[in-house]
PDB file of C-alpha atoms in Angstrom:
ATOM      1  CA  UNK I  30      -1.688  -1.036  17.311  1.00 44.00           C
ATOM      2  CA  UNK I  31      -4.038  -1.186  14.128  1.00 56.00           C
ATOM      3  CA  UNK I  32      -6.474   1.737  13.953  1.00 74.00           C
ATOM      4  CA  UNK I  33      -8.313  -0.173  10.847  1.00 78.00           C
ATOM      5  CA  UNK I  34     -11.485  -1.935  11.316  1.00 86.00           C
ATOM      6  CA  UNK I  35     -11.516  -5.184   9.382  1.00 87.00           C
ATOM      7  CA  UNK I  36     -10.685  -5.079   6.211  1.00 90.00           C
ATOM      8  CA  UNK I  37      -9.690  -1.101   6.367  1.00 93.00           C
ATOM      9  CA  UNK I  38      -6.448  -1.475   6.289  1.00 94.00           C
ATOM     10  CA  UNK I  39      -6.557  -3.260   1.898  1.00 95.00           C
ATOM     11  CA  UNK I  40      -9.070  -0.435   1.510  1.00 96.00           C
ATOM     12  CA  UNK I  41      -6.339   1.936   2.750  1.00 96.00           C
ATOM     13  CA  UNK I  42      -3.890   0.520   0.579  1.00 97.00           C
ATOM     14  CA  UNK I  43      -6.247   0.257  -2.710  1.00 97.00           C
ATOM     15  CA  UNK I  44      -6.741   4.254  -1.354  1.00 96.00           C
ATOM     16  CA  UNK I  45      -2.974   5.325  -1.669  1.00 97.00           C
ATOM     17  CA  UNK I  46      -2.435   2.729  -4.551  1.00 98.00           C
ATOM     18  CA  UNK I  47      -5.080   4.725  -6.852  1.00 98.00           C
ATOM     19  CA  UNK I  48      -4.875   8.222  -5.718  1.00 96.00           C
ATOM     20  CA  UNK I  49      -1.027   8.650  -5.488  1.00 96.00           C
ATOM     21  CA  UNK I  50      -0.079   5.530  -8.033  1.00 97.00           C
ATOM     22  CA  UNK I  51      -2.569   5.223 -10.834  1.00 98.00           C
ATOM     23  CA  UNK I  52      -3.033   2.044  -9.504  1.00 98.00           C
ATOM     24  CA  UNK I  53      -1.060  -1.261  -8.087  1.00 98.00           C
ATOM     25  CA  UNK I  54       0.670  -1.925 -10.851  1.00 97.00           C
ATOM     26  CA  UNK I  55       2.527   1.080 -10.857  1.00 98.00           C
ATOM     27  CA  UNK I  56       2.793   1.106  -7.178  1.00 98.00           C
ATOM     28  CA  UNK I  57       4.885  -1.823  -7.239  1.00 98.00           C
ATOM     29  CA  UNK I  58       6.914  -0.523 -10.464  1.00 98.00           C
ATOM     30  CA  UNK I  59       7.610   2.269  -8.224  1.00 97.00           C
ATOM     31  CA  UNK I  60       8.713   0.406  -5.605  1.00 98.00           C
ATOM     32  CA  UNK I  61      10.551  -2.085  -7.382  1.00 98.00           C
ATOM     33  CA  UNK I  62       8.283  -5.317  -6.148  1.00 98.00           C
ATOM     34  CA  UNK I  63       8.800  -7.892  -8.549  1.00 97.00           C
ATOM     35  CA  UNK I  64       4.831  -9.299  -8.326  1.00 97.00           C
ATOM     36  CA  UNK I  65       2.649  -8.657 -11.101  1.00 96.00           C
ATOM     37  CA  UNK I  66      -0.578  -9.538 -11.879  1.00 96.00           C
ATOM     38  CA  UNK I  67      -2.962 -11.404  -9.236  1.00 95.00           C
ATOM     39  CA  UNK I  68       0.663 -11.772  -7.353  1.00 96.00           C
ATOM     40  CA  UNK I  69       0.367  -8.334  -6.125  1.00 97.00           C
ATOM     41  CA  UNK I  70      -2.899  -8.560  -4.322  1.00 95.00           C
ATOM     42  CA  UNK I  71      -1.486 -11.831  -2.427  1.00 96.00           C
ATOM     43  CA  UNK I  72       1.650  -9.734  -1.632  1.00 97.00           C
ATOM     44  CA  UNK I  73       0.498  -6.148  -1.386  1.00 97.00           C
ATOM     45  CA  UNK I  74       0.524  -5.835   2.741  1.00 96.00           C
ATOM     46  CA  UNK I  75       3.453  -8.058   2.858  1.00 97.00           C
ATOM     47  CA  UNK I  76       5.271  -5.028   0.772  1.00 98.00           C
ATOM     48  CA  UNK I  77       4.057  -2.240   2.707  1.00 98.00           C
ATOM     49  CA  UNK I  78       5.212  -3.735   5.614  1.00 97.00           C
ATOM     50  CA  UNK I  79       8.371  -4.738   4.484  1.00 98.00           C
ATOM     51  CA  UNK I  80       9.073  -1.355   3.173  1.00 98.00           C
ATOM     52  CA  UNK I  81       7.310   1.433   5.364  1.00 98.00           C
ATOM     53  CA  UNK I  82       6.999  -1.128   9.166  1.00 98.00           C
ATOM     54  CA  UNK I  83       3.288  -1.150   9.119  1.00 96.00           C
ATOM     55  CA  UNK I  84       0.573  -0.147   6.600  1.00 96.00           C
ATOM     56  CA  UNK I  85      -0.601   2.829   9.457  1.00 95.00           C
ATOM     57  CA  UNK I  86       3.108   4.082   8.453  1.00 97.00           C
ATOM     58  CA  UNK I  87       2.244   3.352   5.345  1.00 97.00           C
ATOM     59  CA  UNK I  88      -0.888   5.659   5.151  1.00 96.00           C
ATOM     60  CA  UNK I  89       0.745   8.615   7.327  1.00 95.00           C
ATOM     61  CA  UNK I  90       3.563   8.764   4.698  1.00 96.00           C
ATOM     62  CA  UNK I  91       1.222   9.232   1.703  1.00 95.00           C
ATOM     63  CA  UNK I  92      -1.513  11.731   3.732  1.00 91.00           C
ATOM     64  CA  UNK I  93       0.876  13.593   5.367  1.00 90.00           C
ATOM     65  CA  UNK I  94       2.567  14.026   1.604  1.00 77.00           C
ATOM     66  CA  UNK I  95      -0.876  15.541   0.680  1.00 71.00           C
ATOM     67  CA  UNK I  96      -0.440  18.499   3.228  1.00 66.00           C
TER      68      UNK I  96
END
């Protein structure tokens, strides 16, 4: 189940990417994705979901890291 409206869920991950990251780029050094550039925006939920299930999983990790 998605608890994003439309379009919440690249909001979400522009959220996490900034606050805990610096930004995408180094999110995906982090991570070790290999996109760079306008790659990562075309690949950014593909990653997430590759790596964490879903980007909800995604989002608990990093906010429940906060508490």
């Amino acid at each position: 189940m998605n608890k994003f409206e439309p379009g919440g869920d690249a909001k979400a991950i522009s959220r996490i990417a900034s606050e805990r990251y610096g930004g995408f780029a180094a999110m995906f050094e982090q991570h070790g994705w290999e996109e760079r550039g306008s790659d990562m925006m075309r690949k950014v939920q593909t990653r997430v979901k590759e790596q964490y299930g879903s980007i909800v999983a995604f989002v608990d990790h990093h906010d429940k890291a906060d508490q």
